[in-house]
One Martini backbone bead per residue (centre of mass of N, CA, C, O) as a GRO file, in nm:
protein
  159
    1MET     BB    1 -11.788   7.230   1.158
    2LEU     BB    2 -11.631   6.985   1.071
    3THR     BB    3 -11.902   6.792   1.082
    4ILE     BB    4 -12.030   6.908   0.816
    5PHE     BB    5 -11.806   6.779   0.627
    6LYS     BB    6 -11.831   6.524   0.692
    7ARG     BB    7 -12.127   6.463   0.643
    8LEU     BB    8 -12.108   6.537   0.335
    9ASN     BB    9 -11.880   6.320   0.265
   10ASN     BB   10 -12.055   6.066   0.372
   11MET     BB   11 -12.295   6.136   0.175
   12TYR     BB   12 -12.145   6.111  -0.070
   13LEU     BB   13 -12.010   5.833  -0.053
   14VAL     BB   14 -12.286   5.665  -0.024
   15LEU     BB   15 -12.395   5.760  -0.299
   16LEU     BB   16 -12.153   5.640  -0.466
   17VAL     BB   17 -12.193   5.354  -0.373
   18GLY     BB   18 -12.473   5.309  -0.458
   19GLN     BB   19 -12.423   5.357  -0.761
   20ALA     BB   20 -12.223   5.123  -0.791
   21LEU     BB   21 -12.400   4.907  -0.722
   22PHE     BB   22 -12.633   4.942  -0.892
   23CYS     BB   23 -12.465   4.874  -1.141
   24LEU     BB   24 -12.372   4.602  -1.084
   25THR     BB   25 -12.667   4.492  -1.075
   26VAL     BB   26 -12.744   4.551  -1.351
   27VAL     BB   27 -12.528   4.386  -1.488
   28PHE     BB   28 -12.569   4.107  -1.360
   29LEU     BB   29 -12.884   4.105  -1.465
   30GLN     BB   30 -12.787   4.126  -1.781
   31ILE     BB   31 -12.560   3.920  -1.856
   32GLY     BB   32 -12.755   3.624  -1.902
   33GLU     BB   33 -12.914   3.776  -2.103
   34PRO     BB   34 -12.987   3.716  -2.449
   35GLU     BB   35 -13.120   4.024  -2.523
   36THR     BB   36 -12.917   4.148  -2.475
   37ARG     BB   37 -12.765   4.475  -2.539
   38VAL     BB   38 -12.478   4.669  -2.733
   39VAL     BB   39 -12.511   4.992  -2.868
   40LEU     BB   40 -12.280   5.161  -2.979
   41ALA     BB   41 -12.202   5.096  -3.345
   42ALA     BB   42 -12.489   5.106  -3.422
   43TYR     BB   43 -12.735   5.198  -3.628
   44LYS     BB   44 -12.977   5.451  -3.596
   45GLU     BB   45 -13.234   5.646  -3.663
   46GLY     BB   46 -13.303   5.725  -3.357
   47PRO     BB   47 -13.420   5.795  -3.075
   48ASP     BB   48 -13.575   5.668  -2.821
   49THR     BB   49 -13.765   5.702  -2.562
   50TYR     BB   50 -13.517   5.674  -2.349
   51GLU     BB   51 -13.338   5.859  -2.480
   52ARG     BB   52 -13.515   6.100  -2.466
   53LEU     BB   53 -13.544   6.122  -2.155
   54LEU     BB   54 -13.254   6.133  -2.095
   55LEU     BB   55 -13.235   6.421  -2.234
   56MET     BB   56 -13.486   6.579  -2.153
   57LEU     BB   57 -13.395   6.524  -1.814
   58GLY     BB   58 -13.094   6.499  -1.773
   59LEU     BB   59 -12.964   6.767  -1.880
   60PRO     BB   60 -13.150   6.966  -1.727
   61LEU     BB   61 -13.036   6.876  -1.447
   62MET     BB   62 -12.754   6.917  -1.474
   63GLY     BB   63 -12.779   7.212  -1.528
   64ALA     BB   64 -12.930   7.293  -1.269
   65ALA     BB   65 -12.698   7.205  -1.074
   66TRP     BB   66 -12.507   7.422  -1.199
   67LEU     BB   67 -12.686   7.659  -1.150
   68LEU     BB   68 -12.748   7.626  -0.845
   69SER     BB   69 -12.471   7.626  -0.732
   70ARG     BB   70 -12.394   7.924  -0.832
   71LYS     BB   71 -12.632   8.104  -0.724
   72ARG     BB   72 -12.568   7.995  -0.406
   73ALA     BB   73 -12.296   8.103  -0.387
   74GLN     BB   74 -12.377   8.414  -0.458
   75GLU     BB   75 -12.535   8.429  -0.208
   76GLY     BB   76 -12.367   8.326   0.008
   77ALA     BB   77 -12.140   8.557  -0.006
   78MET     BB   78 -12.354   8.758   0.135
   79ILE     BB   79 -12.347   8.620   0.388
   80GLU     BB   80 -12.341   8.647   0.714
   81GLY     BB   81 -12.127   8.421   0.848
   82ILE     BB   82 -12.012   8.112   0.889
   83GLN     BB   83 -12.265   7.957   0.974
   84ALA     BB   84 -12.476   8.057   0.742
   85LYS     BB   85 -12.273   7.959   0.506
   86LEU     BB   86 -12.270   7.642   0.587
   87ALA     BB   87 -12.569   7.587   0.578
   88HIS     BB   88 -12.588   7.681   0.267
   89TYR     BB   89 -12.391   7.467   0.170
   90ARG     BB   90 -12.505   7.222   0.248
   91GLN     BB   91 -12.802   7.268   0.076
   92THR     BB   92 -12.640   7.288  -0.219
   93VAL     BB   93 -12.511   6.995  -0.193
   94THR     BB   94 -12.790   6.838  -0.170
   95LEU     BB   95 -12.904   6.943  -0.434
   96ARG     BB   96 -12.695   6.862  -0.643
   97ILE     BB   97 -12.647   6.549  -0.596
   98THR     BB   98 -12.929   6.469  -0.630
   99LEU     BB   99 -12.992   6.536  -0.916
  100ILE     BB  100 -12.759   6.355  -1.011
  101GLU     BB  101 -12.871   6.116  -0.903
  102ILE     BB  102 -13.136   6.093  -1.055
  103VAL     BB  103 -13.003   6.048  -1.329
  104ASN     BB  104 -12.843   5.798  -1.279
  105VAL     BB  105 -13.081   5.605  -1.183
  106MET     BB  106 -13.240   5.646  -1.457
  107ALA     BB  107 -13.010   5.507  -1.627
  108MET     BB  108 -13.040   5.251  -1.514
  109VAL     BB  109 -13.316   5.167  -1.523
  110ILE     BB  110 -13.314   5.186  -1.841
  111ALA     BB  111 -13.138   4.965  -1.879
  112LEU     BB  112 -13.297   4.732  -1.741
  113LEU     BB  113 -13.574   4.780  -1.898
  114ALA     BB  114 -13.436   4.742  -2.202
  115GLY     BB  115 -13.140   4.567  -2.209
  116ASP     BB  116 -12.923   4.830  -2.249
  117MET     BB  117 -12.605   4.896  -2.182
  118SER     BB  118 -12.570   5.184  -2.333
  119TYR     BB  119 -12.696   5.377  -2.117
  120LEU     BB  120 -12.432   5.359  -1.913
  121LEU     BB  121 -12.305   5.622  -2.049
  122TYR     BB  122 -12.469   5.802  -1.893
  123PHE     BB  123 -12.389   5.729  -1.602
  124ALA     BB  124 -12.089   5.791  -1.657
  125VAL     BB  125 -12.134   6.104  -1.693
  126GLY     BB  126 -12.304   6.151  -1.429
  127LEU     BB  127 -12.041   6.038  -1.258
  128PHE     BB  128 -11.860   6.262  -1.308
  129VAL     BB  129 -12.029   6.498  -1.222
  130PHE     BB  130 -12.041   6.419  -0.948
  131LEU     BB  131 -11.734   6.416  -0.873
  132MET     BB  132 -11.708   6.727  -0.927
  133PHE     BB  133 -11.932   6.753  -0.689
  134ARG     BB  134 -11.757   6.785  -0.451
  135PRO     BB  135 -11.718   6.846  -0.090
  136SER     BB  136 -11.519   7.136   0.011
  137THR     BB  137 -11.317   7.368   0.145
  138SER     BB  138 -11.212   7.505  -0.052
  139GLY     BB  139 -11.479   7.561  -0.236
  140PHE     BB  140 -11.602   7.710  -0.003
  141ILE     BB  141 -11.396   7.938  -0.006
  142ARG     BB  142 -11.434   8.035  -0.308
  143HIS     BB  143 -11.723   8.061  -0.361
  144TYR     BB  144 -11.797   8.213  -0.059
  145ALA     BB  145 -11.598   8.439  -0.029
  146LEU     BB  146 -11.401   8.424   0.221
  147SER     BB  147 -11.269   8.567   0.459
  148PRO     BB  148 -10.945   8.539   0.584
  149GLN     BB  149 -11.060   8.477   0.857
  150GLU     BB  150 -11.270   8.269   0.764
  151ALA     BB  151 -11.081   8.080   0.665
  152ALA     BB  152 -10.862   8.032   0.891
  153GLU     BB  153 -11.082   7.936   1.088
  154LEU     BB  154 -11.133   7.681   0.911
  155LYS     BB  155 -10.882   7.559   0.908
  156THR     BB  156 -10.813   7.494   1.189
  157ILE     BB  157 -11.078   7.324   1.230
  158ALA     BB  158 -10.987   7.111   1.009
  159ALA     BB  159 -10.681   7.027   1.110
   0.00000   0.00000   0.00000
């Protein structure tokens, strides 16, 4: 059981570091370009195509990750046996961080394509959401409504 949490946390950290490195790469590639713009306070008529794409795909994907996490946690709470619950939790974590990763990578690619660093603000929001979805034993115990015996068994193994 302990290896499941170690693997989940390792996968999570690898994806987090990958996002950070890709973001630094995008910033590094755009720093020297004279046409790179940062439009943070400038007035714009309305959202451009890239911004619409991020809003139309990014927000629903983040919402889907949150709803999927809650729905699967409710389903997982009804499963019998800690091993089955752990397998279900592993799938849930993988799905939700994958959805958030898609949004974050999309924001960084659009920032690179548009040459507009303000799209990295969407990445910052996505990274914050990604950090909120970190897998943990306490979250697993709380969301999957483990019995006191299952929680004690999990804590003794994780200690």
